[in-house]
Amino acid sequence: MARNLQFEIFRYNPQDPASVPHMQKYVLDETENMTLFIALNRLREEQDPSLQFDFCCRAAICGACAMVINGRPNLACKTKTKELPDEITLLPLPVFKLVGDLSVDTGVWFRQMYDKVESWVHTSKAFDPAALEERMDNAVAEQVYELERCIECGCCVSACGTARLRPDFLGAASLNRIARFVVDPRDQRSDKDYYQIIGNDEGIFGCMGLLACEDVCPKGLPLQNQLGFLRRRMGITALKRLFK
Amino acid sequence: MQTYFSDLLVIGAGLSGERIAVEAAGAGFGVNVLSIVPARRSHSSAAQGGMQAALGNCAMGKGDCPDVHFADTVKGSDWGADQEVARMFVDNAPIEMRQLAFWGVPWNRVVPGKSTFFKGGEKFEKIEEEDKEGLITARAFGGTAKWRTCYTSDGTGHAVMCTLDNRCAQLGINVFDKKEAIALIHDGANCLGAVVRCLKTGVLEAYVARATAICTGGFGRIYKATTNAVICDGGGHAIAMDTGLVPLGNPEAIQFHPTGIVPTDILVTEGCRGDGGTLLDVNKERFMQIYEPEKAELASRDVVSRRMTEHMRAGKGVKSAYGEHLWLDIRHLGDKHISTKLREVDEICQNFLGVDPRVDLIPVRPTQHYTMSGIRTNKDGAAYGLKGLFSAGEAACWDMHGFNRLGGNSLAETVVAGGIIGKKIAEFLQGHEVNFPTKTIRDALLKQQSRIDALIAGKNGRENVYRVREAMQDALMDGCFVFRNGKDLEKCVNVLQEVMERAKAVGLQSSGIGANPELSAALKIQGQVKLALCIAKAALERKESRGSHTREDYPERNDRDWLKRTLAYWPEGARLPRLEYEDPTPYYELPPGERGYGGGKIITADAEKIAKLTIKPGAKPAEAAKAKTAN
């Protein structure tokens, strides 16, 4: 027997002076293999065309549809309704600026992060189109890729205790990004250079070790390992500075 | 009203858009890039397989070179490709891959020594050479003579997207996200930028520029069943067509894939069938061997899609809340194979269907996958009809894919074309002066504002945009999908013309205030129906079968009458597109022949004409031009 799902959805349109933040109830019949992607689109197309939420790839590759689903940040596209109780509560991700309803602005947050951590390969070499590519060990290439799998959904940031307390905290996604360049032999930055960016409370020493970032990462990235890895390297760099 | 100025405006921040931006910014020009979503969410990031480039580093790629890549690409296109463009593409692809490596793409590399691989379910051995250690390696893909597809695990698109977006940040390029271009600003001869709706506030803005590049990807979302991301909705094509000056190239050339999962049409790889998976019908019986006794499930993408459709039409489909489908069965491959070789399929089944492919069947149906069609450009990426307008990537008909695109050539095209066209745009900007009459800009904005006001006020009517969109999608699925025939196409055109009348009468149910999603849909619905009509009308006129375009009533490839490219224009106020035709290629390095797969009868072209246009293999365009004059 198909269930009737009760949705409690956060509603607020900051562009509309008449709008006030509130929860709104919707009812929808469940169909086979239903995901929140299908459910939310049906709600918008059949019941409430003003409902705002973000989807893009709808295949857990792009990270657009992160939201708080029954209390936990996750991707809506890969959340199946059959895994949820009859009552489903949906809230936008905290920390990020609200665009409306379930839609938040992750783009600006992440772009500022790229600028802060200088998220690109730093090298003094120039590209020579006539030459063979520089050789690289395959295992190293795979290690770099493993850290680059982050889809910038924002779940780790929104679940982070420190990020909720201080807006300047870089968060797990940014520290993972730094780790990506630390392991890449093409990047000529030294630990001292990285220390300038993350050797403080906004960076690696601000983490309280609550582990929520890794718990909620929909890609299963080993975020705490990266934090540990960087904390050790930055700790050693700090000690070297003390005794120099 | 906010106005932004730059030398170049790039609409779309996927791989081709950002690659163009990087090239132009590198040449010293100011670039603004617009994206509906944060750049890294672009559909480019969903590409898993890889990028074709004839580096010839790995053992199975030995002896590969741009000439072999060229032949594969032209054959794959069923001779619909522009051979001058295909040549530029294959020659530049290896350099581009190296450049990407330099910028930070973690390509998989050659590991020397012995290893095994599978082909047709059989195990083989290969030995990678010591002296190639650490160079970029490649994997096998359909329709290629050599292993040529460069990759980063199963996340090539994502990895390259990250690298290019990093490069944009490094160069200080402005990538504005949640911005949607809803009209081009032009004076009838020059493109001057775009009217843009901010998807955070709903406010209209003007982005003016001396050159504009549309890099908005494919338009799969006008079909109901598509593997495309929800942002691949034809918005970029619609604003180009709306000018009445810019044509769409080969709208009838749409690629379909046999195994999209139901309901969400996420792709499961061809590898399932390659490794021995079977297709079953409503009675859980195999059927592919009835239609294709030799190849069965292993026939090419277009053939399997056709047979599946035929079988469902014969009443053997499985009915579901989301329409009819068939089953893909990989249960017999066993746990070990599924959890190692088909890990990604396993994850998709578990994550999106809650299905365990070891014990359950996977619901699948043929699904729209790629648009070879696009904004028609010349070899420099300059759009026909408007000076200063460019296009690249899946959004464009550049046209290296012709009527069928090979796997691994689409992702490579985004960056290779982006690099080539970015350079051409920089050259164009060097010598290009243009006036920006404030009246033209203001008028363009006011026109869009009045469209929005009318939609909100319901002045045009009260049609529901989602119902209209559904009617359009159903019409294409019924009449213009895997199989086409005169009768159904005529009906499709007629139905779509009725849908167009409804699209003109759309009115909002909601307030339309702010980043209202219903308004976004309403603003583009007419453009989408135009695109649908271009596909249907061009398919109706093309009385042959070539590549992905299959006419049941004209099964042969007719080079005598149809070795040409369709150009579809939409003059203002028209009820149907105006169709024109041009030669597919300025010369033949590879004269029309058999593809070597897919079978089918060919009605040959006039041999004398082809001979006249044929040049020496590998000859560069300049030499070709000389050879032509000498003749």
JSON list of C-alpha atoms in Angstrom, two decimals, chain A residues 85-178:
[
{"chain": "A", "resi": 85, "resn": "PRO", "atom": "CA", "xyz": [9.55, 7.88, 7.90]},
{"chain": "A", "resi": 86, "resn": "ASP", "atom": "CA", "xyz": [6.11, 9.17, 6.79]},
{"chain": "A", "resi": 87, "resn": "GLU", "atom": "CA", "xyz": [7.00, 12.62, 8.06]},
{"chain": "A", "resi": 88, "resn": "ILE", "atom": "CA", "xyz": [9.88, 14.35, 6.29]},
{"chain": "A", "resi": 89, "resn": "THR", "atom": "CA", "xyz": [11.28, 17.68, 7.47]},
{"chain": "A", "resi": 90, "resn": "LEU", "atom": "CA", "xyz": [13.42, 19.68, 5.02]},
{"chain": "A", "resi": 91, "resn": "LEU", "atom": "CA", "xyz": [15.50, 22.72, 5.96]},
{"chain": "A", "resi": 92, "resn": "PRO", "atom": "CA", "xyz": [18.13, 24.71, 4.06]},
{"chain": "A", "resi": 93, "resn": "LEU", "atom": "CA", "xyz": [21.81, 24.25, 4.95]},
{"chain": "A", "resi": 94, "resn": "PRO", "atom": "CA", "xyz": [22.93, 26.59, 7.73]},
{"chain": "A", "resi": 95, "resn": "VAL", "atom": "CA", "xyz": [26.13, 28.73, 7.48]},
{"chain": "A", "resi": 96, "resn": "PHE", "atom": "CA", "xyz": [25.49, 29.61, 3.80]},
{"chain": "A", "resi": 97, "resn": "LYS", "atom": "CA", "xyz": [23.43, 32.64, 2.78]},
{"chain": "A", "resi": 98, "resn": "LEU", "atom": "CA", "xyz": [19.80, 31.79, 2.09]},
{"chain": "A", "resi": 99, "resn": "VAL", "atom": "CA", "xyz": [18.55, 32.35, -1.47]},
{"chain": "A", "resi": 100, "resn": "GLY", "atom": "CA", "xyz": [15.03, 31.16, -0.69]},
{"chain": "A", "resi": 101, "resn": "ASP", "atom": "CA", "xyz": [13.26, 28.14, 0.88]},
{"chain": "A", "resi": 102, "resn": "LEU", "atom": "CA", "xyz": [15.72, 25.23, 0.51]},
{"chain": "A", "resi": 103, "resn": "SER", "atom": "CA", "xyz": [18.15, 27.02, -1.80]},
{"chain": "A", "resi": 104, "resn": "VAL", "atom": "CA", "xyz": [21.39, 28.48, -0.43]},
{"chain": "A", "resi": 105, "resn": "ASP", "atom": "CA", "xyz": [24.36, 30.32, -1.95]},
{"chain": "A", "resi": 106, "resn": "THR", "atom": "CA", "xyz": [27.32, 27.95, -1.81]},
{"chain": "A", "resi": 107, "resn": "GLY", "atom": "CA", "xyz": [29.00, 29.45, -4.91]},
{"chain": "A", "resi": 108, "resn": "VAL", "atom": "CA", "xyz": [30.16, 32.69, -3.31]},
{"chain": "A", "resi": 109, "resn": "TRP", "atom": "CA", "xyz": [31.38, 30.90, -0.16]},
{"chain": "A", "resi": 110, "resn": "PHE", "atom": "CA", "xyz": [33.50, 28.46, -2.17]},
{"chain": "A", "resi": 111, "resn": "ARG", "atom": "CA", "xyz": [34.86, 31.07, -4.57]},
{"chain": "A", "resi": 112, "resn": "GLN", "atom": "CA", "xyz": [36.08, 33.12, -1.61]},
{"chain": "A", "resi": 113, "resn": "MET", "atom": "CA", "xyz": [37.69, 29.98, -0.28]},
{"chain": "A", "resi": 114, "resn": "TYR", "atom": "CA", "xyz": [39.61, 29.40, -3.57]},
{"chain": "A", "resi": 115, "resn": "ASP", "atom": "CA", "xyz": [41.03, 32.91, -3.32]},
{"chain": "A", "resi": 116, "resn": "LYS", "atom": "CA", "xyz": [41.94, 32.46, 0.34]},
{"chain": "A", "resi": 117, "resn": "VAL", "atom": "CA", "xyz": [43.77, 29.14, -0.04]},
{"chain": "A", "resi": 118, "resn": "GLU", "atom": "CA", "xyz": [45.02, 30.05, -3.53]},
{"chain": "A", "resi": 119, "resn": "SER", "atom": "CA", "xyz": [43.46, 26.93, -4.94]},
{"chain": "A", "resi": 120, "resn": "TRP", "atom": "CA", "xyz": [45.75, 26.36, -7.91]},
{"chain": "A", "resi": 121, "resn": "VAL", "atom": "CA", "xyz": [49.09, 24.75, -8.71]},
{"chain": "A", "resi": 122, "resn": "HIS", "atom": "CA", "xyz": [51.88, 27.19, -7.84]},
{"chain": "A", "resi": 123, "resn": "THR", "atom": "CA", "xyz": [54.83, 26.70, -10.14]},
{"chain": "A", "resi": 124, "resn": "SER", "atom": "CA", "xyz": [57.60, 28.80, -11.63]},
{"chain": "A", "resi": 125, "resn": "LYS", "atom": "CA", "xyz": [57.74, 26.61, -14.75]},
{"chain": "A", "resi": 126, "resn": "ALA", "atom": "CA", "xyz": [56.19, 27.56, -18.08]},
{"chain": "A", "resi": 127, "resn": "PHE", "atom": "CA", "xyz": [54.18, 25.23, -20.31]},
{"chain": "A", "resi": 128, "resn": "ASP", "atom": "CA", "xyz": [55.99, 24.05, -23.44]},
{"chain": "A", "resi": 129, "resn": "PRO", "atom": "CA", "xyz": [53.48, 22.85, -26.07]},
{"chain": "A", "resi": 130, "resn": "ALA", "atom": "CA", "xyz": [56.21, 21.09, -28.03]},
{"chain": "A", "resi": 131, "resn": "ALA", "atom": "CA", "xyz": [57.46, 18.97, -25.13]},
{"chain": "A", "resi": 132, "resn": "LEU", "atom": "CA", "xyz": [56.20, 15.70, -23.66]},
{"chain": "A", "resi": 133, "resn": "GLU", "atom": "CA", "xyz": [54.19, 16.00, -20.46]},
{"chain": "A", "resi": 134, "resn": "GLU", "atom": "CA", "xyz": [56.14, 15.94, -17.20]},
{"chain": "A", "resi": 135, "resn": "ARG", "atom": "CA", "xyz": [56.13, 12.42, -15.80]},
{"chain": "A", "resi": 136, "resn": "MET", "atom": "CA", "xyz": [54.19, 11.61, -12.65]},
{"chain": "A", "resi": 137, "resn": "ASP", "atom": "CA", "xyz": [53.87, 8.49, -10.57]},
{"chain": "A", "resi": 138, "resn": "ASN", "atom": "CA", "xyz": [50.45, 6.91, -11.11]},
{"chain": "A", "resi": 139, "resn": "ALA", "atom": "CA", "xyz": [49.98, 6.25, -7.39]},
{"chain": "A", "resi": 140, "resn": "VAL", "atom": "CA", "xyz": [50.55, 9.95, -6.68]},
{"chain": "A", "resi": 141, "resn": "ALA", "atom": "CA", "xyz": [48.09, 10.94, -9.41]},
{"chain": "A", "resi": 142, "resn": "GLU", "atom": "CA", "xyz": [45.48, 8.67, -7.82]},
{"chain": "A", "resi": 143, "resn": "GLN", "atom": "CA", "xyz": [46.21, 10.13, -4.38]},
{"chain": "A", "resi": 144, "resn": "VAL", "atom": "CA", "xyz": [45.63, 13.67, -5.73]},
{"chain": "A", "resi": 145, "resn": "TYR", "atom": "CA", "xyz": [42.39, 12.55, -7.37]},
{"chain": "A", "resi": 146, "resn": "GLU", "atom": "CA", "xyz": [41.11, 10.99, -4.13]},
{"chain": "A", "resi": 147, "resn": "LEU", "atom": "CA", "xyz": [41.36, 14.43, -2.48]},
{"chain": "A", "resi": 148, "resn": "GLU", "atom": "CA", "xyz": [39.89, 16.22, -5.45]},
{"chain": "A", "resi": 149, "resn": "ARG", "atom": "CA", "xyz": [36.66, 14.22, -5.31]},
{"chain": "A", "resi": 150, "resn": "CYS", "atom": "CA", "xyz": [35.02, 16.90, -3.12]},
{"chain": "A", "resi": 151, "resn": "ILE", "atom": "CA", "xyz": [31.80, 18.14, -4.77]},
{"chain": "A", "resi": 152, "resn": "GLU", "atom": "CA", "xyz": [31.50, 21.33, -2.71]},
{"chain": "A", "resi": 153, "resn": "CYS", "atom": "CA", "xyz": [27.99, 20.47, -1.56]},
{"chain": "A", "resi": 154, "resn": "GLY", "atom": "CA", "xyz": [28.64, 22.26, 1.74]},
{"chain": "A", "resi": 155, "resn": "CYS", "atom": "CA", "xyz": [27.40, 19.46, 4.00]},
{"chain": "A", "resi": 156, "resn": "CYS", "atom": "CA", "xyz": [30.68, 19.34, 5.97]},
{"chain": "A", "resi": 157, "resn": "VAL", "atom": "CA", "xyz": [30.70, 23.09, 6.54]},
{"chain": "A", "resi": 158, "resn": "SER", "atom": "CA", "xyz": [27.07, 23.23, 7.63]},
{"chain": "A", "resi": 159, "resn": "ALA", "atom": "CA", "xyz": [27.61, 20.36, 10.08]},
{"chain": "A", "resi": 160, "resn": "CYS", "atom": "CA", "xyz": [30.77, 21.89, 11.57]},
{"chain": "A", "resi": 161, "resn": "GLY", "atom": "CA", "xyz": [30.64, 23.22, 15.14]},
{"chain": "A", "resi": 162, "resn": "THR", "atom": "CA", "xyz": [33.41, 25.73, 14.57]},
{"chain": "A", "resi": 163, "resn": "ALA", "atom": "CA", "xyz": [31.97, 27.03, 11.28]},
{"chain": "A", "resi": 164, "resn": "ARG", "atom": "CA", "xyz": [28.66, 27.63, 13.07]},
{"chain": "A", "resi": 165, "resn": "LEU", "atom": "CA", "xyz": [30.48, 29.68, 15.75]},
{"chain": "A", "resi": 166, "resn": "ARG", "atom": "CA", "xyz": [32.90, 31.69, 13.63]},
{"chain": "A", "resi": 167, "resn": "PRO", "atom": "CA", "xyz": [32.22, 32.71, 10.03]},
{"chain": "A", "resi": 168, "resn": "ASP", "atom": "CA", "xyz": [35.93, 33.01, 9.16]},
{"chain": "A", "resi": 169, "resn": "PHE", "atom": "CA", "xyz": [36.64, 29.30, 9.79]},
{"chain": "A", "resi": 170, "resn": "LEU", "atom": "CA", "xyz": [37.87, 27.63, 6.62]},
{"chain": "A", "resi": 171, "resn": "GLY", "atom": "CA", "xyz": [36.17, 24.29, 7.27]},
{"chain": "A", "resi": 172, "resn": "ALA", "atom": "CA", "xyz": [36.90, 20.74, 6.22]},
{"chain": "A", "resi": 173, "resn": "ALA", "atom": "CA", "xyz": [36.36, 21.31, 2.47]},
{"chain": "A", "resi": 174, "resn": "SER", "atom": "CA", "xyz": [39.04, 24.02, 2.41]},
{"chain": "A", "resi": 175, "resn": "LEU", "atom": "CA", "xyz": [41.52, 22.07, 4.48]},
{"chain": "A", "resi": 176, "resn": "ASN", "atom": "CA", "xyz": [40.97, 19.08, 2.22]},
{"chain": "A", "resi": 177, "resn": "ARG", "atom": "CA", "xyz": [41.65, 21.40, -0.70]},
{"chain": "A", "resi": 178, "resn": "ILE", "atom": "CA", "xyz": [44.98, 22.45, 0.83]}
]
